[in-house]
Coordinates of C-alpha atoms in Angstrom, one line a residue:
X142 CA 0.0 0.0 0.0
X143 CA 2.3 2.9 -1.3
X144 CA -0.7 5.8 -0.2
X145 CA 0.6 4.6 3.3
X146 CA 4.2 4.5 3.0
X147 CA 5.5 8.0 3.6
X148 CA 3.6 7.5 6.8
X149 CA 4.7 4.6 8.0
X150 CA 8.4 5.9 7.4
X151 CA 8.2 9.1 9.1
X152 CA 6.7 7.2 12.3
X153 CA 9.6 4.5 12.2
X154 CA 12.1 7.0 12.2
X155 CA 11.4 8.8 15.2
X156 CA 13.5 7.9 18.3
X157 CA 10.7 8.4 21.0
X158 CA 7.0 8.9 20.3
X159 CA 4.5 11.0 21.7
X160 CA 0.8 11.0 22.5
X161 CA -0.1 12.2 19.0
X162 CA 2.6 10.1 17.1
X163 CA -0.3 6.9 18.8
X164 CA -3.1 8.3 18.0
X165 CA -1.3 8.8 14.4
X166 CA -0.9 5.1 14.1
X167 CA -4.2 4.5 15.4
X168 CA -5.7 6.3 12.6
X169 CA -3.4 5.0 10.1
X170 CA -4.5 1.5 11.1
X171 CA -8.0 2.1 11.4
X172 CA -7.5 3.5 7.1
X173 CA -6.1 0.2 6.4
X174 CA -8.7 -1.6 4.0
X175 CA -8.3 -5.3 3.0
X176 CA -7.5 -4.5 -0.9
X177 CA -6.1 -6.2 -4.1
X178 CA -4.8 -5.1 -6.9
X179 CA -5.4 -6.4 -10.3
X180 CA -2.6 -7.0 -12.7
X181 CA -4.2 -7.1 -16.5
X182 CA -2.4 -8.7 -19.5
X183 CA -0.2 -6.7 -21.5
X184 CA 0.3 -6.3 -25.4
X185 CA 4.2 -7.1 -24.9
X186 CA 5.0 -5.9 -27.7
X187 CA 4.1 -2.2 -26.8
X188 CA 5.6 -3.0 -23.0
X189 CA 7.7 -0.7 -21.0
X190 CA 8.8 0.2 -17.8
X191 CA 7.8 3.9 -16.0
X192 CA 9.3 4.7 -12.8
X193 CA 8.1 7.5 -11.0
X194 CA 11.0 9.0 -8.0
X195 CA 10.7 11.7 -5.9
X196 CA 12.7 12.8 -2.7
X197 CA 12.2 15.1 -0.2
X198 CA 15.3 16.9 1.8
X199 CA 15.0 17.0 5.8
X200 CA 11.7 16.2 6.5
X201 CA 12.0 13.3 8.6
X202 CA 13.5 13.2 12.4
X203 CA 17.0 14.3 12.5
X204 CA 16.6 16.3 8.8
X205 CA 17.0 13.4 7.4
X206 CA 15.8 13.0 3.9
X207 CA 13.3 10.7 2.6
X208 CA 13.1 8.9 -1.0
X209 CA 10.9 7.1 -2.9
X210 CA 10.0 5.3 -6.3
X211 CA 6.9 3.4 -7.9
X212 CA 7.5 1.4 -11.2
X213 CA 5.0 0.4 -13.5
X214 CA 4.7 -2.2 -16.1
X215 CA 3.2 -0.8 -19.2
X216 CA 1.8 -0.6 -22.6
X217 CA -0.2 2.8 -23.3
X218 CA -3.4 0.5 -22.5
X219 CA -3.0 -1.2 -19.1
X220 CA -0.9 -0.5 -16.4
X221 CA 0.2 -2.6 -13.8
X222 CA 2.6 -1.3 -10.6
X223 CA 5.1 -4.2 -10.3
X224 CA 7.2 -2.3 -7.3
X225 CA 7.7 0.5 -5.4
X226 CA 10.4 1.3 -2.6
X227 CA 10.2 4.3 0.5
X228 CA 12.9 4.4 3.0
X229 CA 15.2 7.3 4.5
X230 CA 18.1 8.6 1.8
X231 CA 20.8 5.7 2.9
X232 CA 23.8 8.8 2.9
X233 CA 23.8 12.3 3.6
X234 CA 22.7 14.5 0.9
X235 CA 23.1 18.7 1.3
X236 CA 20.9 19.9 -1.4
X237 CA 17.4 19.2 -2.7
X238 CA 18.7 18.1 -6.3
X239 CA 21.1 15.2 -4.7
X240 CA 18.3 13.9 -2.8
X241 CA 16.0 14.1 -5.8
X242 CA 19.0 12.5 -8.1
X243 CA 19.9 9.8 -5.6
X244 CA 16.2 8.8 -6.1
X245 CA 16.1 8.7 -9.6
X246 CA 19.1 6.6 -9.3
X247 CA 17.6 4.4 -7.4
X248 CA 14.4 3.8 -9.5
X249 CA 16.2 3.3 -12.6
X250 CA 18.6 1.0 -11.1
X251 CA 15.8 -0.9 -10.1
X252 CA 14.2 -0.7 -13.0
X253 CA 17.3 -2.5 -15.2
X254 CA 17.3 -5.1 -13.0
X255 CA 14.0 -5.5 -13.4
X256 CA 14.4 -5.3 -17.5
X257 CA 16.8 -7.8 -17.4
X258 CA 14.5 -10.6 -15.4
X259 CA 11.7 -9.9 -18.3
X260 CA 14.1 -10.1 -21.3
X261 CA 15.4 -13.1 -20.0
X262 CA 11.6 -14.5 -19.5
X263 CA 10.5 -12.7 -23.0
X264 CA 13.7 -12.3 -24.8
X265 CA 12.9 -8.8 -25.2
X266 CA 14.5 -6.0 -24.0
X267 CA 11.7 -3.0 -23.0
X268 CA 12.1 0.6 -22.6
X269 CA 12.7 2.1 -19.6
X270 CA 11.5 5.6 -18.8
X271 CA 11.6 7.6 -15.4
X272 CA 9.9 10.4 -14.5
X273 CA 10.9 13.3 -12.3
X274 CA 9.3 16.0 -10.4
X275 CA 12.9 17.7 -10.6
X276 CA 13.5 20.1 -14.0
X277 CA 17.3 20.7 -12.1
X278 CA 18.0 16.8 -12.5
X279 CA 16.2 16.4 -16.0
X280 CA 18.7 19.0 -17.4
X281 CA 21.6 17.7 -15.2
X282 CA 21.3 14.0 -17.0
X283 CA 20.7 15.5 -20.0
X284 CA 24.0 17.6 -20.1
X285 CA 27.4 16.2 -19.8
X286 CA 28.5 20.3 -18.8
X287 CA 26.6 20.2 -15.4
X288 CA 29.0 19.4 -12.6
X289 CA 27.9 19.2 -9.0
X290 CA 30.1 20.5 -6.3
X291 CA 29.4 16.9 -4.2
X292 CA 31.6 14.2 -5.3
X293 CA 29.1 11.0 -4.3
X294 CA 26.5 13.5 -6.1
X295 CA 29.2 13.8 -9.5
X296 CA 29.1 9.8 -9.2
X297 CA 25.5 8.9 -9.1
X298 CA 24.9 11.7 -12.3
X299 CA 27.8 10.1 -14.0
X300 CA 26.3 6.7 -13.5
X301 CA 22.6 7.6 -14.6
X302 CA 24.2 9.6 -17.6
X303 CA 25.8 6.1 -18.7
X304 CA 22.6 4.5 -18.2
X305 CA 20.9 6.7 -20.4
X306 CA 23.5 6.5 -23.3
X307 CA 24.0 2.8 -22.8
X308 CA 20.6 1.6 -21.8
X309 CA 17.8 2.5 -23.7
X310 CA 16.6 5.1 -21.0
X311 CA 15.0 8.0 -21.5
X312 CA 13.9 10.9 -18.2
X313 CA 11.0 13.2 -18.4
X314 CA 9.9 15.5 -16.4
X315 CA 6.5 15.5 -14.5
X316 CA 4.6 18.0 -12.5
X317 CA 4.9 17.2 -8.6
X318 CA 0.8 17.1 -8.1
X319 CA 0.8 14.8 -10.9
X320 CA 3.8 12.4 -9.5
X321 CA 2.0 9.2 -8.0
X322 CA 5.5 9.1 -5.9
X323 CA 4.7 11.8 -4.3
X324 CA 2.8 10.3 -1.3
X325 CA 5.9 8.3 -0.8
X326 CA 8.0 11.6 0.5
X327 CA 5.5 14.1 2.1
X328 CA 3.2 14.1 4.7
X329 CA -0.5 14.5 3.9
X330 CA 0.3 13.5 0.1
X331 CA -3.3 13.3 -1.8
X332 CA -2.9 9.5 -3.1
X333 CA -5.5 10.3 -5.8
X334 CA -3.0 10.0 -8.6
X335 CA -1.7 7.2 -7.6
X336 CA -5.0 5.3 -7.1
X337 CA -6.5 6.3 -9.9
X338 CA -3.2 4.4 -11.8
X339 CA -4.0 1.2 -10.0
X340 CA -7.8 0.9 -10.7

């Protein structure tokens, strides 16, 4: 249940808890819903992968910075969410644009590993595209000039540059209201994009 997840992250990070960080859980238990989703067939042919990624810098206990990612499987007809991944940024990031890159990074890695366990059951090897609320790392990846002050930051563009040139990927940007990863990375999130993907 991504629509949850953001929540359930920013309440497992906190050291202690108070009266209201309860009652929070309370409520969040009381909105789970026994639910299923349905994963329709696919034209293969017209398949692809679309990852959405979004971060968010210092918003969880500590200022630590929270990250997030939802891939679908796809054909322009039916789309099925096959993963999706919320957690705290695993280093420290000092700028809104590493957090948002480290997440991109991390979808699209996912994703190719993902590609390569359907081209080994299909033999065919799908396009990947990812999707980011972040027009700073859309130009970044898309320009060999840009150079980050952050060395681990220079790293992880130089890595998602390669995987664009070598990999069949391509990055668009999306409008953050529209980005069903949204609700992965900020409190009080609507999950109306997102749900109205899974119906």
């Amino acid at each position: 249940m991504p629509q949850i997840a953001f929540s359930i992250l920013d309440l497992t990070t906190k050291s202690t808890w108070t009266g209201a960080d309860v009652r929070a859980l309370l409520k969040l238990s009381r909105t789970l819903q026994p639910s299923s989703i349905v994963y329709r067939n696919l034209n293969w042919e017209r398949a692809r992968l679309e990852v959405y990624t979004d971060a968010s810098l210092g918003n969880l206990e500590g200022s630590k910075s929270g990250s997030g990612h939802i891939i679908f499987l796809e054909d322009g007809a039916v789309k099925n969410m096959i993963a999706y991944s919320c957690g705290k940024v695993k280093r420290v990031v000092k700028s809104v644009f590493a957090a948002e890159l480290y997440s991109l990074s991390e979808g699209l890695s996912e994703a190719i590993l993902m590609r390569h366990f359907i081209q080994e059951i299909t033999s065919r090897v799908i396009p990947i595209t990812v999707w980011t609320d972040s027009r700073q790392v859309l130009d970044a990846v898309r320009t060999v000039s840009s150079q980050p002050r952050d060395k681990k930051t220079i790293l992880e563009l130089r890595e998602v540059q390669d995987w664009i040139e070598k990999e069949e990927v391509e990055v668009q940007w999306i409008a953050s209201k529209e980005n069903p990863a949204d609700v992965l990375t900020k409190k009080g999130a609507s999950p109306e994009g997102l749900l109205s993907l899974l119906r």
